[in-house]
Coordinates of C-alpha atoms in Angstrom, one line a residue:
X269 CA 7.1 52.2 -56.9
X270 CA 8.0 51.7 -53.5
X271 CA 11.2 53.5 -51.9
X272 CA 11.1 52.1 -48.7
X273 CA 9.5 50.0 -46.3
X274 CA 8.3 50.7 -42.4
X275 CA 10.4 49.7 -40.0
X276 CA 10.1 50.6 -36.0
X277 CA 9.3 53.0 -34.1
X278 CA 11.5 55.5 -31.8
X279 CA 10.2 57.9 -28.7
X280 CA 12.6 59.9 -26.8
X281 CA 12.5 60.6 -23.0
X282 CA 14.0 61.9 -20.1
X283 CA 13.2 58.7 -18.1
X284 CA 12.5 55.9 -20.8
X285 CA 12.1 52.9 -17.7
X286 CA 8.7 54.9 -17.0
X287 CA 8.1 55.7 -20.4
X288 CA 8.6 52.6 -21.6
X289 CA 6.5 50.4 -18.9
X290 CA 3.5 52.6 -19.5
X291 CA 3.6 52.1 -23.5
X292 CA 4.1 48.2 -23.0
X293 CA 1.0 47.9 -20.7
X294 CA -0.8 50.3 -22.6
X295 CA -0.1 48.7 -26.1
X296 CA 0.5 44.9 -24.6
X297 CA 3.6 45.2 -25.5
X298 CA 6.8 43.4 -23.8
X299 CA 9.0 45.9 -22.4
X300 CA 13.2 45.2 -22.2
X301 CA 15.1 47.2 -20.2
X302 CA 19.3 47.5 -21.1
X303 CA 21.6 48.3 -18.6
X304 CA 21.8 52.3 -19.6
X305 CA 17.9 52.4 -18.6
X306 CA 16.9 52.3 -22.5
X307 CA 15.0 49.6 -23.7
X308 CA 13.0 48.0 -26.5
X309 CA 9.0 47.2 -26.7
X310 CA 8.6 44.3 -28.7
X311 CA 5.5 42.5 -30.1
X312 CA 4.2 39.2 -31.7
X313 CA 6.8 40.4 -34.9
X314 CA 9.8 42.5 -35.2
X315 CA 7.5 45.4 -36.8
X316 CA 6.0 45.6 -33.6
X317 CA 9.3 47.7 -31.9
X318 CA 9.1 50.4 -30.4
X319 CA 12.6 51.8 -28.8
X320 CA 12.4 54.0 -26.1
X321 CA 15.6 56.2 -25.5
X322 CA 17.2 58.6 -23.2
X323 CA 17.9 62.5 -24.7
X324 CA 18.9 65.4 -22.3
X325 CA 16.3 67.8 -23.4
X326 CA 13.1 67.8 -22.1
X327 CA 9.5 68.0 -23.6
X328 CA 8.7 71.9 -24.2
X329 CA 6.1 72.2 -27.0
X330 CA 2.8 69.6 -28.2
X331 CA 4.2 66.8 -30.0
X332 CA 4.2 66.7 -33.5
X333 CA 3.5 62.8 -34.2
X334 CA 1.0 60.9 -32.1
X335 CA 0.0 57.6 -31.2
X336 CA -3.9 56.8 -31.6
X337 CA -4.8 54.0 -29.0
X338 CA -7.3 51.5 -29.1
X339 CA -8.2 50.9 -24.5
X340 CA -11.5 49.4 -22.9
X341 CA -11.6 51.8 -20.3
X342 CA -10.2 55.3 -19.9
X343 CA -9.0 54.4 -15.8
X344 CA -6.7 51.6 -16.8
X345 CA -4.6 54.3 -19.0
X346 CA -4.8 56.9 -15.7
X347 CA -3.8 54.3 -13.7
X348 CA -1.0 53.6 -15.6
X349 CA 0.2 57.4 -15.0
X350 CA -2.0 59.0 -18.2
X351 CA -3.6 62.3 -17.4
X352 CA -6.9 63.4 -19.7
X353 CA -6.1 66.7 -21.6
X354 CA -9.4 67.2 -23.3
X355 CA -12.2 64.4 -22.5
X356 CA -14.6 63.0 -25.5
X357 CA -17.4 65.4 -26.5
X358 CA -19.8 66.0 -29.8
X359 CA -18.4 64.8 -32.8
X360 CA -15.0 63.9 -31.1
X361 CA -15.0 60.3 -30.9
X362 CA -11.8 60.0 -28.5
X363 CA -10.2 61.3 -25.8
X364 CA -7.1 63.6 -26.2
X365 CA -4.6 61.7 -23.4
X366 CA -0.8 62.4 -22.1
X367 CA 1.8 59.9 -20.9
X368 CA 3.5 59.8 -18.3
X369 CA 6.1 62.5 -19.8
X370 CA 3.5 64.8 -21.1
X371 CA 3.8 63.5 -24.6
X372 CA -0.4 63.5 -26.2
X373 CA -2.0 60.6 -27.2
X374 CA -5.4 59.9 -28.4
X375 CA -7.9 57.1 -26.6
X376 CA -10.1 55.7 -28.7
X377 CA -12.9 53.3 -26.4
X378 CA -14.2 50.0 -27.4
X379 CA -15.8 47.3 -25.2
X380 CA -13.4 44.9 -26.6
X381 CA -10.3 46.2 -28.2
X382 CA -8.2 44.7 -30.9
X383 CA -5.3 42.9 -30.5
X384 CA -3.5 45.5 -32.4
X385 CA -4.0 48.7 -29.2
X386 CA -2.2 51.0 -31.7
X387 CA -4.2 51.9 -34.7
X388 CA -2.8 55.1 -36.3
X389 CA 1.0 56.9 -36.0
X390 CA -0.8 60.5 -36.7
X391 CA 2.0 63.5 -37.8
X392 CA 1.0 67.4 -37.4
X393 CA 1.3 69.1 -40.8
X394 CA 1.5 72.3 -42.4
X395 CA 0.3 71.2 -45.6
X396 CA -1.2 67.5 -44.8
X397 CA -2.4 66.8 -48.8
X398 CA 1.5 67.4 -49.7
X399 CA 2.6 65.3 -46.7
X400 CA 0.9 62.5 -47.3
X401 CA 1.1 62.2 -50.8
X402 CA 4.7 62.7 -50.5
X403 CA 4.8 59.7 -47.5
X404 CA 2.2 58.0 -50.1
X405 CA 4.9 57.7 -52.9
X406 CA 7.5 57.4 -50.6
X407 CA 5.6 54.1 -49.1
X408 CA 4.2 52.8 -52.5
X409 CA 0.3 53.4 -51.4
X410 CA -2.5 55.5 -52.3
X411 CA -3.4 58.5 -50.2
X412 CA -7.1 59.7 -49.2
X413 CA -8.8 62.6 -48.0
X414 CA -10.5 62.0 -45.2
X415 CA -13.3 64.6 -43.4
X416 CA -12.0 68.1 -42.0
X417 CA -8.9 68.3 -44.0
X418 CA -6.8 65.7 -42.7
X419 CA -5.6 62.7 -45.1
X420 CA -4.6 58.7 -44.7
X421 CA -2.6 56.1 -45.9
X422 CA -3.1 52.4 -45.1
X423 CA -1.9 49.1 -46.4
X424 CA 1.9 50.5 -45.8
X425 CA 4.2 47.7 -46.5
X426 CA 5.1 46.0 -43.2
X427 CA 3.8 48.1 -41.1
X428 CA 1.5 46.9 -38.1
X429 CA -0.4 49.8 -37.3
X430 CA -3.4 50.4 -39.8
X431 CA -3.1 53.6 -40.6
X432 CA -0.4 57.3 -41.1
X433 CA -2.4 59.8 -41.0
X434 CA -1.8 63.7 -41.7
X435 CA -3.4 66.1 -39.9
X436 CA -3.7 70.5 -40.5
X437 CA -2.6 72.1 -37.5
X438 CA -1.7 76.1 -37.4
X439 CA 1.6 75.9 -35.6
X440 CA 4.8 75.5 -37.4
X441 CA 7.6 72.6 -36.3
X442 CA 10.3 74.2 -34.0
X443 CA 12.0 71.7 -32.1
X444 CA 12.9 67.7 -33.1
X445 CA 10.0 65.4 -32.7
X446 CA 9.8 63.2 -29.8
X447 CA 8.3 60.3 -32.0
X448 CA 10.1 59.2 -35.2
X449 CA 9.7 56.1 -37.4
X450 CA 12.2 54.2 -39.2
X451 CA 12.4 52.9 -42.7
X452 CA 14.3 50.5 -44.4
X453 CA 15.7 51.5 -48.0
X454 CA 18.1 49.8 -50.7
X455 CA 19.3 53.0 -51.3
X456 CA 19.5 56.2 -49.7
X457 CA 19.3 58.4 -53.0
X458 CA 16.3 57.8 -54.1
X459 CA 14.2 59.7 -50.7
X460 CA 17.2 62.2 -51.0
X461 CA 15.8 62.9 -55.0
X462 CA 12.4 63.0 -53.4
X463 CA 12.7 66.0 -51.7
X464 CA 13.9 64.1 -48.1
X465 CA 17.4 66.1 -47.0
X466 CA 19.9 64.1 -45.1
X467 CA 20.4 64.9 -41.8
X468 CA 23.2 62.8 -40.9
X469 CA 25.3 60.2 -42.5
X470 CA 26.4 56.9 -41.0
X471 CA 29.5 57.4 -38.9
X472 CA 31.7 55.9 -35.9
X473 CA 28.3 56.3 -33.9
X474 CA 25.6 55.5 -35.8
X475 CA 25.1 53.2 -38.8
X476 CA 22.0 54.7 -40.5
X477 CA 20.9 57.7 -41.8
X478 CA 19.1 60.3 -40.5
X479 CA 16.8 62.6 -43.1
X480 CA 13.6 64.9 -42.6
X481 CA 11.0 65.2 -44.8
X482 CA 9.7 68.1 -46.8
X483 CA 8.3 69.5 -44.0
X484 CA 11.2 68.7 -41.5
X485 CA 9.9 65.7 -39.8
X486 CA 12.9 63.5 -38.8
X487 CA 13.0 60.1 -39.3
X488 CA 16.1 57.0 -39.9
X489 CA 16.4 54.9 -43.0
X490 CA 18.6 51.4 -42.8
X491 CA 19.9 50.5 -45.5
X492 CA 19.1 46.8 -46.7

């Protein structure tokens, strides 16, 4: 049974006409600009979005969700304003990257890359089994262990990147994640009976809800 279906993608920054020019070249992705300086990458469906907006606080700890990037040549990213954190070696098949902001990414090389540049949303966990079969019922999908610990979902209903995946990491969550993804729901009971608390309720400000999941990751759900 599926509770809800992907909708978008947020980021937060502190300067999102940067931000967002780097993700639109990086991604080929079409960036718009509003006048408050936020803006909106769009793609060949509305799936595709990613919004880019403006928060006060600044980036202090690793991020907690990732992009995974498909890119032909690790100097197009740099020259885009990406710095290499930790470069491809042994059995590490990419290249651990940061944005403009500081905000990690991972590069992943191919002589000719897709069409689709971004190929995994990937979310730091505590208990990455749990998270994803949680995100697995949540989506309506099957969830699979993969090598080293971590686990997948694909084949999320309308979602344009192939795959979520869950990854063990030591650390505990401590501030709000500068990455978030957005769902659309009929109803908003149904993730709140699954273990998703709500954060927020629609008011004169907003008209969605905001919730975390069991382990605190924030994320919006429209109701349909």
């Amino acid at each position: 049974m599926t509770i809800a279906r992907y909708k978008d993608l947020c980021m937060d920054a502190g300067g999102p006409a940067r931000l967002g020019v780097f993700w639109a070249t990086a991604l080929g992705l079409t960036w718009h600009v509003r006048d408050n300086g936020e803006g909106l990458l769009t793609g060949p469906t509305k799936r595709h979005a990613i919004w880019v907006s403006n928060v006060p606080e600044p980036r202090t700890v690793k991020n907690r969700v990732h992009l995974d990037v498909y890119a032909r040549d690790l100097a197009d990213l740099q020259a885009l304003g990406a710095t290499v954190l930790e470069p491809q070696t042994g059995q590490r098949k990419w290249t651990v990257m940061a944005d403009p902001e500081g905000g990690e990414f991972c590069a992943f090389l191919r002589a000719e890359p897709r069409d689709e540049r971004l190929h995994a949303l990937v979310v730091d966990c505590a208990d990455p089994e749990a998270q994803a079969r949680w995100w697995a019922s949540v989506y309506g999908v099957d969830a699979a262990a993969m090598n080293n610990g971590w686990f997948s979902l694909e084949g999320i209903p309308d979602m344009p990147i192939r795959s979520m995946d869950f990854v063990p990491v030591p650390e505990q969550k401590t501030v709000k994640n500068r990455i978030h993804w957005d769902v659309t729901v009929p109803a908003v009971a149904p993730l709140a009976s699954a273990g998703a608390v709500v954060l927020r309720e629609p008011d004169d400000d907003i008209g969605w809800y905001v919730l975390a999941d069991p382990e605190g990751n924030e994320f919006c759900a429209f109701t349909e």
